[in-house]
PDB file of C-alpha atoms and ligand atoms in Angstrom:
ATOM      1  CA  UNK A   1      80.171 109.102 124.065  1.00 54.00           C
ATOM      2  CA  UNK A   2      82.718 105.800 123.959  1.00 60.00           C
ATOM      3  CA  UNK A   3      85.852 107.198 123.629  1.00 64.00           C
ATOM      4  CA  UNK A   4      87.204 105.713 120.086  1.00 89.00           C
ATOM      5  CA  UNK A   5      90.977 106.949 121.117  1.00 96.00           C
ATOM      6  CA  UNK A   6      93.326 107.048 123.839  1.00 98.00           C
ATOM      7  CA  UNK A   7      96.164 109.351 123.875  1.00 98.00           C
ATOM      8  CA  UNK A   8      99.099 108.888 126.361  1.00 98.00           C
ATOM      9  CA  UNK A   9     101.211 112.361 126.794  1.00 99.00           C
ATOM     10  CA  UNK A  10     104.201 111.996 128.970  1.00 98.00           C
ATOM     11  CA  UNK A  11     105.615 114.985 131.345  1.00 98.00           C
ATOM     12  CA  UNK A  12     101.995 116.803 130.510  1.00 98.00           C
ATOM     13  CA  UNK A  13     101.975 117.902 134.256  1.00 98.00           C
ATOM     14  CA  UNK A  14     103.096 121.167 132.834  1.00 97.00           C
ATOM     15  CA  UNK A  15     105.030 122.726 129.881  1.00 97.00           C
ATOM     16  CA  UNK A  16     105.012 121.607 126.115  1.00 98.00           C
ATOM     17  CA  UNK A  17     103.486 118.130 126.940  1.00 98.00           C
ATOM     18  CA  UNK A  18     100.396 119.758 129.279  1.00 98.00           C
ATOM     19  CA  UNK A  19      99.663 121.981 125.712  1.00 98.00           C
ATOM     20  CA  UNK A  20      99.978 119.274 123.781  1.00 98.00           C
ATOM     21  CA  UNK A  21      97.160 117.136 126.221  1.00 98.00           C
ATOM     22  CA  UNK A  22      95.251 120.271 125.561  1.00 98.00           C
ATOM     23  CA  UNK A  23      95.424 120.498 122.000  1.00 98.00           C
ATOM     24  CA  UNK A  24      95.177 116.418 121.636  1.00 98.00           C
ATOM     25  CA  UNK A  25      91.708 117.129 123.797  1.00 96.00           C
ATOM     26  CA  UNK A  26      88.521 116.040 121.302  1.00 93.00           C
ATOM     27  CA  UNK A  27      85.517 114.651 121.683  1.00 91.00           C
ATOM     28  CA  UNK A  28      86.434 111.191 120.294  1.00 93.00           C
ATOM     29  CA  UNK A  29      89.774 111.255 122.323  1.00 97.00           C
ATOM     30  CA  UNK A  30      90.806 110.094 125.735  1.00 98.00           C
ATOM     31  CA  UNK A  31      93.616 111.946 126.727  1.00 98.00           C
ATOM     32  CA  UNK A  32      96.084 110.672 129.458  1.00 98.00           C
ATOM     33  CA  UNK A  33      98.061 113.089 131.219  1.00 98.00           C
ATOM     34  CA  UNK A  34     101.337 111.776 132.670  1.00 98.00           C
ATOM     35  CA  UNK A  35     103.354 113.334 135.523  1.00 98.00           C
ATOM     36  CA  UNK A  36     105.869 112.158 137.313  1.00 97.00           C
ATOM     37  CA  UNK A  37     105.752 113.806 141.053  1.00 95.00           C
ATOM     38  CA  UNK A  38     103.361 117.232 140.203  1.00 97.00           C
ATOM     39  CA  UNK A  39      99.974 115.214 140.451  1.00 98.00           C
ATOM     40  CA  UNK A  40      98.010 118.692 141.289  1.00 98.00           C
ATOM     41  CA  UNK A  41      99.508 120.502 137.997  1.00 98.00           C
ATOM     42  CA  UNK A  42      98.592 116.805 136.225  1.00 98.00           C
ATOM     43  CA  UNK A  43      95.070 117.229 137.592  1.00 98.00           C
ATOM     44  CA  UNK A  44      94.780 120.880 136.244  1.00 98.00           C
ATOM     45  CA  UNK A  45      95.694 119.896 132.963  1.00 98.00           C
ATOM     46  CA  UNK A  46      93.006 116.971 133.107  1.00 98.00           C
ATOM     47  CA  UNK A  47      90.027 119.258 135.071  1.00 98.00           C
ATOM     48  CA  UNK A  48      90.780 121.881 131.751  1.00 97.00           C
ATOM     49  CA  UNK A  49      90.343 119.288 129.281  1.00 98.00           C
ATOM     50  CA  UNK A  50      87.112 118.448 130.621  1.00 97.00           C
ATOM     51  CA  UNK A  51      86.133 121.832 131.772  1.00 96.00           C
ATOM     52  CA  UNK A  52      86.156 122.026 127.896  1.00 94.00           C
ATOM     53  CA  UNK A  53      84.143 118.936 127.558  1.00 95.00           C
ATOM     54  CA  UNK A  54      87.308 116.902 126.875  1.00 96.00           C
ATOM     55  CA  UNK A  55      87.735 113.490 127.770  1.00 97.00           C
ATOM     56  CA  UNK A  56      90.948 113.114 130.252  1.00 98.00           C
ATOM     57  CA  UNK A  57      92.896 111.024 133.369  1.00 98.00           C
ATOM     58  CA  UNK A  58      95.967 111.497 135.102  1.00 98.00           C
ATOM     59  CA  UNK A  59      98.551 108.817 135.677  1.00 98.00           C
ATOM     60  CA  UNK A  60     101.640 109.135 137.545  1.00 98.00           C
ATOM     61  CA  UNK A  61     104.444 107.100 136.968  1.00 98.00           C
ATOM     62  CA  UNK A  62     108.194 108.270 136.683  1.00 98.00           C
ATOM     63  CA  UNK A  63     109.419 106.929 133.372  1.00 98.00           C
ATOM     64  CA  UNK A  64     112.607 106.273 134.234  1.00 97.00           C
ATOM     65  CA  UNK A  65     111.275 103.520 136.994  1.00 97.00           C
ATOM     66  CA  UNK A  66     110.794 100.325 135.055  1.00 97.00           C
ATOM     67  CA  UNK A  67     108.413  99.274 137.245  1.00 98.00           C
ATOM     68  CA  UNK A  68     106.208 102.071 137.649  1.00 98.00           C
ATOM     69  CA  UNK A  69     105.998 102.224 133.711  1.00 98.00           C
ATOM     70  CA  UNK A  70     104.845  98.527 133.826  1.00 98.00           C
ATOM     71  CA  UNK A  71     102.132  99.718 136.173  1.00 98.00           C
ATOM     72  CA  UNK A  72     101.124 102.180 134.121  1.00 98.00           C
ATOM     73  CA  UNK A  73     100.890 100.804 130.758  1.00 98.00           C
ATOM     74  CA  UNK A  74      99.205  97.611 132.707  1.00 98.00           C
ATOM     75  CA  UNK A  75      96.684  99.898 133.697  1.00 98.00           C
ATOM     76  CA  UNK A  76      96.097 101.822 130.247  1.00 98.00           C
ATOM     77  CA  UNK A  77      95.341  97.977 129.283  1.00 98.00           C
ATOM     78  CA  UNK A  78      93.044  96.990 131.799  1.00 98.00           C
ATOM     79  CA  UNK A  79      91.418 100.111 131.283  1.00 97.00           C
ATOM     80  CA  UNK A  80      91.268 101.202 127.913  1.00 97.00           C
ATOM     81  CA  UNK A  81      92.731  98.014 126.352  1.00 98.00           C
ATOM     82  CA  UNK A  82      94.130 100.168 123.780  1.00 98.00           C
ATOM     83  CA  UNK A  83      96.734 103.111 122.640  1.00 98.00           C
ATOM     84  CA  UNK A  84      96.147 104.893 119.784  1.00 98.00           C
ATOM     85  CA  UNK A  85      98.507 108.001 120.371  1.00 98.00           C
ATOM     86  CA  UNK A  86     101.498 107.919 122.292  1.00 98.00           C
ATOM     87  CA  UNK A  87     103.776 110.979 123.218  1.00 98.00           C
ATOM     88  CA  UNK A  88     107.098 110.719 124.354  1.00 99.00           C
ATOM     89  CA  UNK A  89     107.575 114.355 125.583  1.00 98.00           C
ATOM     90  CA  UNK A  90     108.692 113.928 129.294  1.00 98.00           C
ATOM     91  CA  UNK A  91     112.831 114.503 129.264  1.00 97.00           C
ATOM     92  CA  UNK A  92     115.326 115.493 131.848  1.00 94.00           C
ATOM     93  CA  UNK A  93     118.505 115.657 133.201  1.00 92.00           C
ATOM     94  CA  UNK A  94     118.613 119.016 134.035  1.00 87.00           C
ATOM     95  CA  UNK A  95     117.583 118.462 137.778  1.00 87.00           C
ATOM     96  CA  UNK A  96     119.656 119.418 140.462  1.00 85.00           C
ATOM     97  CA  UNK A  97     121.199 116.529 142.025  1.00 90.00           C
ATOM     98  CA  UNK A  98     120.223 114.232 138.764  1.00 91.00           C
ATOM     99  CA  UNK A  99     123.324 111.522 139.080  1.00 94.00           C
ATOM    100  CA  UNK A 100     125.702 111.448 136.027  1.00 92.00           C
ATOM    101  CA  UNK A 101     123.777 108.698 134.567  1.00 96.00           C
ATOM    102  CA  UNK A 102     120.000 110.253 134.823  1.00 97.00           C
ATOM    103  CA  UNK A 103     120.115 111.550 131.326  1.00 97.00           C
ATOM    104  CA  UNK A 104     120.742 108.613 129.294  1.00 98.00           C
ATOM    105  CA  UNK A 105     118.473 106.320 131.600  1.00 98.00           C
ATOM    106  CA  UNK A 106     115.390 108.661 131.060  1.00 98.00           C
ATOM    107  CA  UNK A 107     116.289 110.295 127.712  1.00 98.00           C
ATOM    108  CA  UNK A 108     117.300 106.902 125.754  1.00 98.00           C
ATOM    109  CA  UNK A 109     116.593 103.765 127.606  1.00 98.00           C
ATOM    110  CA  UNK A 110     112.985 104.481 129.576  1.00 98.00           C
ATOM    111  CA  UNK A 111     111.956 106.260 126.024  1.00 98.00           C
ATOM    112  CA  UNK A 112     112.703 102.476 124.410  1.00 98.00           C
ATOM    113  CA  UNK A 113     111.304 100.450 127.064  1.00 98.00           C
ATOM    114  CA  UNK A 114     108.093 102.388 126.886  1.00 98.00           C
ATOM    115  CA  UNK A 115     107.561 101.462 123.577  1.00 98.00           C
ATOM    116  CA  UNK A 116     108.215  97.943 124.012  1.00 98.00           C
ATOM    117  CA  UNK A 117     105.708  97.615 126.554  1.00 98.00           C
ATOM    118  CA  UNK A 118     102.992 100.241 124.838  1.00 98.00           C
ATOM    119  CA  UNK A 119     103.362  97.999 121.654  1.00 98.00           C
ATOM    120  CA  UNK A 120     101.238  95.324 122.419  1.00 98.00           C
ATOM    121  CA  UNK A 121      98.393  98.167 122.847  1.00 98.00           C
ATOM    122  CA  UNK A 122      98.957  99.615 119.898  1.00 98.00           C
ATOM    123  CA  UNK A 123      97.002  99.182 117.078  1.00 97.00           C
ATOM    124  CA  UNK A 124      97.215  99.617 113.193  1.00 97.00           C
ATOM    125  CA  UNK A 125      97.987 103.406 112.247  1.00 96.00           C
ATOM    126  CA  UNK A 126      98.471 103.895 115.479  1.00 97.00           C
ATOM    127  CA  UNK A 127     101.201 106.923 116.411  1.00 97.00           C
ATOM    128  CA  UNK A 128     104.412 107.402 118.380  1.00 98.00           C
ATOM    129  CA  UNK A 129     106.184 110.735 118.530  1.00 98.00           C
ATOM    130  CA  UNK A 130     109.130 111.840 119.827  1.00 98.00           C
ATOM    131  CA  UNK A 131     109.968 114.946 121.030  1.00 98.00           C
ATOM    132  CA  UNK A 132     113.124 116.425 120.945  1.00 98.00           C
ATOM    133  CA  UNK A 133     114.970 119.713 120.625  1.00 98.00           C
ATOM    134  CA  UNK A 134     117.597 121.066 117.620  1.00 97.00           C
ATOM    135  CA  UNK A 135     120.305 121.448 119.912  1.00 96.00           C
ATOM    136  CA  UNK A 136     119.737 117.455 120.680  1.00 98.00           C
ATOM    137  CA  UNK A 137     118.950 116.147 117.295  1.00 98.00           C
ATOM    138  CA  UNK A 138     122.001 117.828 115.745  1.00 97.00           C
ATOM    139  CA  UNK A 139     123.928 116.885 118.483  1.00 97.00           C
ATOM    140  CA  UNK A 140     127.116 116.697 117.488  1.00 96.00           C
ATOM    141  CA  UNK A 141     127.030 118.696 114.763  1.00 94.00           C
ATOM    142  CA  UNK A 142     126.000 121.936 115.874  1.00 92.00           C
ATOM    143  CA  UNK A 143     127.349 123.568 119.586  1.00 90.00           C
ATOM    144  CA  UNK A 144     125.351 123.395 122.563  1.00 93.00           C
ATOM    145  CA  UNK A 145     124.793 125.707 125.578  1.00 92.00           C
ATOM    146  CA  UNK A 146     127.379 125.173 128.449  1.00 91.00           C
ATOM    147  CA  UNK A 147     126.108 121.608 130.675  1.00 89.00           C
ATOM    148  CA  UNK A 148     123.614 120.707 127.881  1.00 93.00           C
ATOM    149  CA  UNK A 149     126.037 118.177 126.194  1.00 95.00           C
ATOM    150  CA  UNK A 150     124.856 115.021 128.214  1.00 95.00           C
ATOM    151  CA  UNK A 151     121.383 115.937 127.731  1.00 96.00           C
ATOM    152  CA  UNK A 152     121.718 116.624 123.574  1.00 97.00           C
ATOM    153  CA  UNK A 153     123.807 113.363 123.578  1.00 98.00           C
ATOM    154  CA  UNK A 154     121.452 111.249 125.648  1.00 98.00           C
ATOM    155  CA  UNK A 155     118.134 112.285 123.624  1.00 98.00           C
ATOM    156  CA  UNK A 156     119.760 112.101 120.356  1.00 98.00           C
ATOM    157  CA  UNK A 157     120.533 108.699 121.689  1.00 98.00           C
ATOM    158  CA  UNK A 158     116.779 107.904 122.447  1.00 98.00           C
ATOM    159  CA  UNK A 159     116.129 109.092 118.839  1.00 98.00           C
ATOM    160  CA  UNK A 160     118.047 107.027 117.390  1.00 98.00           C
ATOM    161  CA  UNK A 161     117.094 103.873 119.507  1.00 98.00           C
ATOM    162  CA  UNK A 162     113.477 104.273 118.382  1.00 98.00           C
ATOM    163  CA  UNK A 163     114.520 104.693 114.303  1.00 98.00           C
ATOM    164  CA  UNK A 164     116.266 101.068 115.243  1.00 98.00           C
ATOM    165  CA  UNK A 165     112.894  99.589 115.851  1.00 98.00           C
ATOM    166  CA  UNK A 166     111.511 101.128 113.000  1.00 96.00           C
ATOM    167  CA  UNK A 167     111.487  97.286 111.411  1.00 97.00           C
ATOM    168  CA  UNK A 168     109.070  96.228 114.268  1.00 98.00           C
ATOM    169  CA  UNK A 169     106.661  99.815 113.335  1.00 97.00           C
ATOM    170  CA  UNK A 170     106.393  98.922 109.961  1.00 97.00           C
ATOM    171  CA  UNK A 171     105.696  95.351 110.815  1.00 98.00           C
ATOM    172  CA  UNK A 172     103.244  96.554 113.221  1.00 98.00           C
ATOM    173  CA  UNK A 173     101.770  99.264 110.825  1.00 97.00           C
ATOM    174  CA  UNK A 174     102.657 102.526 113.574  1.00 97.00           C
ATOM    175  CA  UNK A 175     103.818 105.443 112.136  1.00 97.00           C
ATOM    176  CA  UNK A 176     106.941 107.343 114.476  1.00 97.00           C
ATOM    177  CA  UNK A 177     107.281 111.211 113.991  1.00 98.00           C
ATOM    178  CA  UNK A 178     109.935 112.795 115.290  1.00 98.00           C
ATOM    179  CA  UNK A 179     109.422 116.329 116.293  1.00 98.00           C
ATOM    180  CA  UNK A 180     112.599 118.403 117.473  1.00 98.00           C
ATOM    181  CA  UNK A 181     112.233 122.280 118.167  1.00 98.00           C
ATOM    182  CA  UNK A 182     114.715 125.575 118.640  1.00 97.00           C
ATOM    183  CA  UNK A 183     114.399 126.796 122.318  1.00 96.00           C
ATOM    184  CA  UNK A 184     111.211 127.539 122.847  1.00 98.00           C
ATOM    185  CA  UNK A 185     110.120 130.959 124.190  1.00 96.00           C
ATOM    186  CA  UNK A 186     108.944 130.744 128.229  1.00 94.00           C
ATOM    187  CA  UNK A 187     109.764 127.602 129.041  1.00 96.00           C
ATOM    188  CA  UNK A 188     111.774 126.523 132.129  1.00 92.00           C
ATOM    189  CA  UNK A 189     114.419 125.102 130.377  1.00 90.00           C
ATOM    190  CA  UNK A 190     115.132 127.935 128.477  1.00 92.00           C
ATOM    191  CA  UNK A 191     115.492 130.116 132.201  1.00 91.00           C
ATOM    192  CA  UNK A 192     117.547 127.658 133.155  1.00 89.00           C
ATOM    193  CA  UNK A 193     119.814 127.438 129.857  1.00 88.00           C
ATOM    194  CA  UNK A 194     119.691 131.268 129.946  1.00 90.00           C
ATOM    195  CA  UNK A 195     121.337 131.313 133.791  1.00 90.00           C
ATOM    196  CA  UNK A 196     124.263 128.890 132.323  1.00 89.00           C
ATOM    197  CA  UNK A 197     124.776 129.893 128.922  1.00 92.00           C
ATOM    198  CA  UNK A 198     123.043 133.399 128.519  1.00 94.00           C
ATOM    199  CA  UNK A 199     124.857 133.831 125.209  1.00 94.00           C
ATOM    200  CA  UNK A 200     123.588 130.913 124.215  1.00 92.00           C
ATOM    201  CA  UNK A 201     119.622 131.898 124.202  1.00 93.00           C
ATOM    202  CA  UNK A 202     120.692 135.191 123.213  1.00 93.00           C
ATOM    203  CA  UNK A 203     122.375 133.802 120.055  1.00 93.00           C
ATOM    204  CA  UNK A 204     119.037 131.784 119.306  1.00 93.00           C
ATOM    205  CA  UNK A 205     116.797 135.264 120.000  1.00 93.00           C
ATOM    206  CA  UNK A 206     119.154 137.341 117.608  1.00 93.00           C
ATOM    207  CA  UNK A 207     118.283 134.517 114.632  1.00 90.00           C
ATOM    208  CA  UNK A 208     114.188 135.054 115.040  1.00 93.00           C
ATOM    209  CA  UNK A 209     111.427 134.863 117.821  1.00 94.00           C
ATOM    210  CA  UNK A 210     111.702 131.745 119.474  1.00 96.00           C
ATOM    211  CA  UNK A 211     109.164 129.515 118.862  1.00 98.00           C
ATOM    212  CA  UNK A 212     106.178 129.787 121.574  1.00 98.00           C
ATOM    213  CA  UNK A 213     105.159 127.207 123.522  1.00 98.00           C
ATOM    214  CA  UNK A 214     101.576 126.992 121.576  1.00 98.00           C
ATOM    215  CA  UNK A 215     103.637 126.351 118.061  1.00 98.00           C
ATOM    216  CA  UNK A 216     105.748 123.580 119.079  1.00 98.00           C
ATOM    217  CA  UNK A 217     102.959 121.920 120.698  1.00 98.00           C
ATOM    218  CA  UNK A 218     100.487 122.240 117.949  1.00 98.00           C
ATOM    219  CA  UNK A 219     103.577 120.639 115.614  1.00 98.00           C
ATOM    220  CA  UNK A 220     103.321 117.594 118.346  1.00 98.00           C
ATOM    221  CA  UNK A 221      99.388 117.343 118.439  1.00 98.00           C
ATOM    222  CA  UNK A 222      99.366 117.507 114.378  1.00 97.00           C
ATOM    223  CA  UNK A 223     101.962 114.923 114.289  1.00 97.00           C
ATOM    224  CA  UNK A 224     100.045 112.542 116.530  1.00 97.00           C
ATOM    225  CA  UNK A 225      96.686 113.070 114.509  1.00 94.00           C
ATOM    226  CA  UNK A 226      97.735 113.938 110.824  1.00 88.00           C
ATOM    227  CA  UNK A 227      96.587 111.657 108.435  1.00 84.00           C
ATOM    228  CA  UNK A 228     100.474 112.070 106.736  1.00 83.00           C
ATOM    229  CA  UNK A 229     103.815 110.815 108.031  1.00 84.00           C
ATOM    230  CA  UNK A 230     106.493 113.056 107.283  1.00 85.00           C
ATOM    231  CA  UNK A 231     108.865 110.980 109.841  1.00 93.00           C
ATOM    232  CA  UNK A 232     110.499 114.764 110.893  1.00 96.00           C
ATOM    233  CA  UNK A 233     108.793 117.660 111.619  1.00 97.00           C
ATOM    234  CA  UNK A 234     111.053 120.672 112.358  1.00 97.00           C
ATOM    235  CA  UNK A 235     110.041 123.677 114.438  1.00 98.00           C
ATOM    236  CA  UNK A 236     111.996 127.152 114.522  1.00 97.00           C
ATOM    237  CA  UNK A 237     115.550 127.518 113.533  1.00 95.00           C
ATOM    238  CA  UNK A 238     115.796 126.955 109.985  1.00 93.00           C
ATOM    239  CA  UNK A 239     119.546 127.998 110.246  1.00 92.00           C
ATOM    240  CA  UNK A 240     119.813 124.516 111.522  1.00 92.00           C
ATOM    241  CA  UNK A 241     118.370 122.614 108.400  1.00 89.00           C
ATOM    242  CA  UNK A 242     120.385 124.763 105.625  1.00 84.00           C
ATOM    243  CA  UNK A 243     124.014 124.497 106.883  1.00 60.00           C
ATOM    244  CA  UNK A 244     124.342 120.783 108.651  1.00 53.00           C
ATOM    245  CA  UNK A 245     127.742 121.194 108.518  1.00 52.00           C
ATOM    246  CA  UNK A 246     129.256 123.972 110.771  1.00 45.00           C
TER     247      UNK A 246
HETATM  248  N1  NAP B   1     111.873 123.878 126.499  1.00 77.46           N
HETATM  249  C1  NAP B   1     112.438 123.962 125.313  1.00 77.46           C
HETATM  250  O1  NAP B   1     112.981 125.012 124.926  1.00 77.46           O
HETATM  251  C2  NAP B   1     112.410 122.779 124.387  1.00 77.46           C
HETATM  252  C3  NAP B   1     112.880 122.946 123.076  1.00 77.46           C
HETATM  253  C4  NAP B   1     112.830 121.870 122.205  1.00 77.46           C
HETATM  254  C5  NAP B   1     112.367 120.638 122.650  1.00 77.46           C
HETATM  255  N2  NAP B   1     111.925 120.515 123.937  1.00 77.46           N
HETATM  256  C6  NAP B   1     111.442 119.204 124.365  1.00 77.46           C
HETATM  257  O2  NAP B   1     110.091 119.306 124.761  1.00 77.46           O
HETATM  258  C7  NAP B   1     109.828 118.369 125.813  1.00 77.46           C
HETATM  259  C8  NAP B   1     109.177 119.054 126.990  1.00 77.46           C
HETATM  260  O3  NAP B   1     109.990 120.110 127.411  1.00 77.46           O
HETATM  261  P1  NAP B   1     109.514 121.159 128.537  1.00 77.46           P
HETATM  262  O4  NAP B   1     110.406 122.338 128.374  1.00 77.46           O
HETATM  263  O5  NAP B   1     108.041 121.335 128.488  1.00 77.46           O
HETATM  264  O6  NAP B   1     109.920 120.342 129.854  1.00 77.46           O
HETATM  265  P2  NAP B   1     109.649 120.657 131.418  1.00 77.46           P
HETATM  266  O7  NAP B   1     108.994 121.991 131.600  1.00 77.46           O
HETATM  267  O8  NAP B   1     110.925 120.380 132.116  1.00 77.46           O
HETATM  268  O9  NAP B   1     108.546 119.570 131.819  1.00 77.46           O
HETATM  269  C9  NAP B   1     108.955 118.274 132.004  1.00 77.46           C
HETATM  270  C10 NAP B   1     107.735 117.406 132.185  1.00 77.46           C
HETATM  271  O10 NAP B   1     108.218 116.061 132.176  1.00 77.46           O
HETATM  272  C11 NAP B   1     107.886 115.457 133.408  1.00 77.46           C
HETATM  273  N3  NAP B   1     108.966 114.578 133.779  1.00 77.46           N
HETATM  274  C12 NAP B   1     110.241 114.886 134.071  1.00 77.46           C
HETATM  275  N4  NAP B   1     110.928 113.773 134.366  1.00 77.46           N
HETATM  276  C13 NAP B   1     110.049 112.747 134.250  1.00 77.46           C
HETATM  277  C14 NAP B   1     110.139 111.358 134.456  1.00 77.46           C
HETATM  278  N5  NAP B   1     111.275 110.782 134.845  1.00 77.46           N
HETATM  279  N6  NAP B   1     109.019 110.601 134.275  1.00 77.46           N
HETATM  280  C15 NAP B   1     107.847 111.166 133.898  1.00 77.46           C
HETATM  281  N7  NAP B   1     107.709 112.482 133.680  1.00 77.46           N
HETATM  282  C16 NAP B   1     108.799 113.254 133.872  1.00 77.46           C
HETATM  283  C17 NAP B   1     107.635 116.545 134.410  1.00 77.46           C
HETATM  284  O11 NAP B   1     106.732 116.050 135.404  1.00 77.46           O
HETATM  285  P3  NAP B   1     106.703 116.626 136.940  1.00 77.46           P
HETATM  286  O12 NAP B   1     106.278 118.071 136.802  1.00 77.46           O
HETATM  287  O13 NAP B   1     105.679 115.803 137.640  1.00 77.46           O
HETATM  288  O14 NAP B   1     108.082 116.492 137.463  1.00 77.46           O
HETATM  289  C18 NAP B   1     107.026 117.624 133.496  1.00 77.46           C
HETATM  290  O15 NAP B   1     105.656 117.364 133.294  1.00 77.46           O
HETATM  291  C19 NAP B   1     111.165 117.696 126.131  1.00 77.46           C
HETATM  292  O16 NAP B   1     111.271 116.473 125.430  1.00 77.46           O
HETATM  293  C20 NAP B   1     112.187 118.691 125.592  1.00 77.46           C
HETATM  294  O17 NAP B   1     113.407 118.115 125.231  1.00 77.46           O
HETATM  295  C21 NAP B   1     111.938 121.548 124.817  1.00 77.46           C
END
């Protein structure tokens, strides 16, 4: 079968955005798996997919290079010549040894310039979603776990830079989603937010179950194929969306 849509996941080498390449997986869909150094996990994701009789690729590229994005949205052209879906999922800043200016370069700027350059591919109705987390799109408005400041500042930043080129969407006809999340449960973020700030996660666990890994991506995968455009789609922690203010 021709496939009639490609879907570009970044980060999918493991986590939320290798469930969400899962769940995007369909007959009619080609689903590209980004990674940026874990090419075997990348290839996993991809051999699943089609172990499933999924369509699926792998192409590495670390967003926050401007040339290796170039390369890889070149390719997506030459191969597919089109984008239908694109997910913004890969993040970071996190990393051990990660300089002081990581965050914003990957979170905000490569999330921008990714767009610019997938534009072109992109045709009418096609989708872009961003994913993000409470702590980030509340950010400053609700507190943070200790050291997760520059990252909730940096990605709220990226949000915020993609709603300013909402003029060229609409002109374009592509619909942006934003879909932000409460910690998820068994993630690696949350083991490393629960070595720095175990209060933190604890507070999160004490207000319901976290959020699994399978919700939040399904919210992601629905966003980038529903037929509606709700522009925000929140996941977990609805103390977060009934007192903005504290
Ligand atoms: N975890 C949570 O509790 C939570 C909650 C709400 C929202 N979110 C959001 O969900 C998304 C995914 O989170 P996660 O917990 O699944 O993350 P994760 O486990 O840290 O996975 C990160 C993924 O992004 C890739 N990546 C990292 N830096 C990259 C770069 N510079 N270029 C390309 N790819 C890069 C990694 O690839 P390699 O493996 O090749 O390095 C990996 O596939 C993020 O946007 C995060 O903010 C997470």
């Amino acid at each position: 079968m021709h496939d009639s849509r490609i879907a570009l996941v970044t980060g999918a080498s493991r986590g939320i955005g290798a469930e969400v390449a899962r769940q995007l997986a369909e007959p009619d869909t080609h689903v590209i798996v980004n990674y940026r150094e874990k090419v075997k996990r990348a290839q996993t994701v991809a051999d699943d997919i089609r172990a499933l009789g999924g369509r699926a690729s792998t192409l590495g590229a670390d967003i926050s290079d401007e040339t290796a994005v170039a390369a890889m949205i070149a390719e997506i052209g030459e191969r597919f010549g089109r984008l239908d879906m694109l997910v913004l999922n890969a993040s970071g800043g996190l990393e051990q040894g990660a300089d002081s200016g990581y965050a914003m370069r990957l979170n905000r700027d490569a999330q921008r310039r990714l767009v610019e350059l997938a534009l072109p591919l992109m045709p009418t109705g096609a989708r872009i979603v961003f994913v993000t987390s409470h702590q980030a799109h509340f950010y400053p408005h609700k507190a943070v776990p200790k050291g997760y400041a520059p990252i909730a500042l940096s990605k709220r930043a990226g949000e915020t830079a993609l709603h300013g080129m909402k003029h060229e969407f609409d002109r374009r006809g592509i619909h942006f989603t934003v879909v932000s999340g409460d910690m998820i449960d068994g993630t690696i973020i949350i083991r490393l937010l629960q070595r720095r700030d175990p209060d933190a996660v604890d507070a999160r666990r004490s207000f319901a179950p976290l959020p699994t890994v399978e919700e939040f991506a399904s919210a992601i995968a629905g966003a980038a194929r529903s037929p509606y455009h709700p522009g925000i789609v929140y996941v977990g922690g609805s103390d977060y969306l009934v007192d903005r203010s504290a």
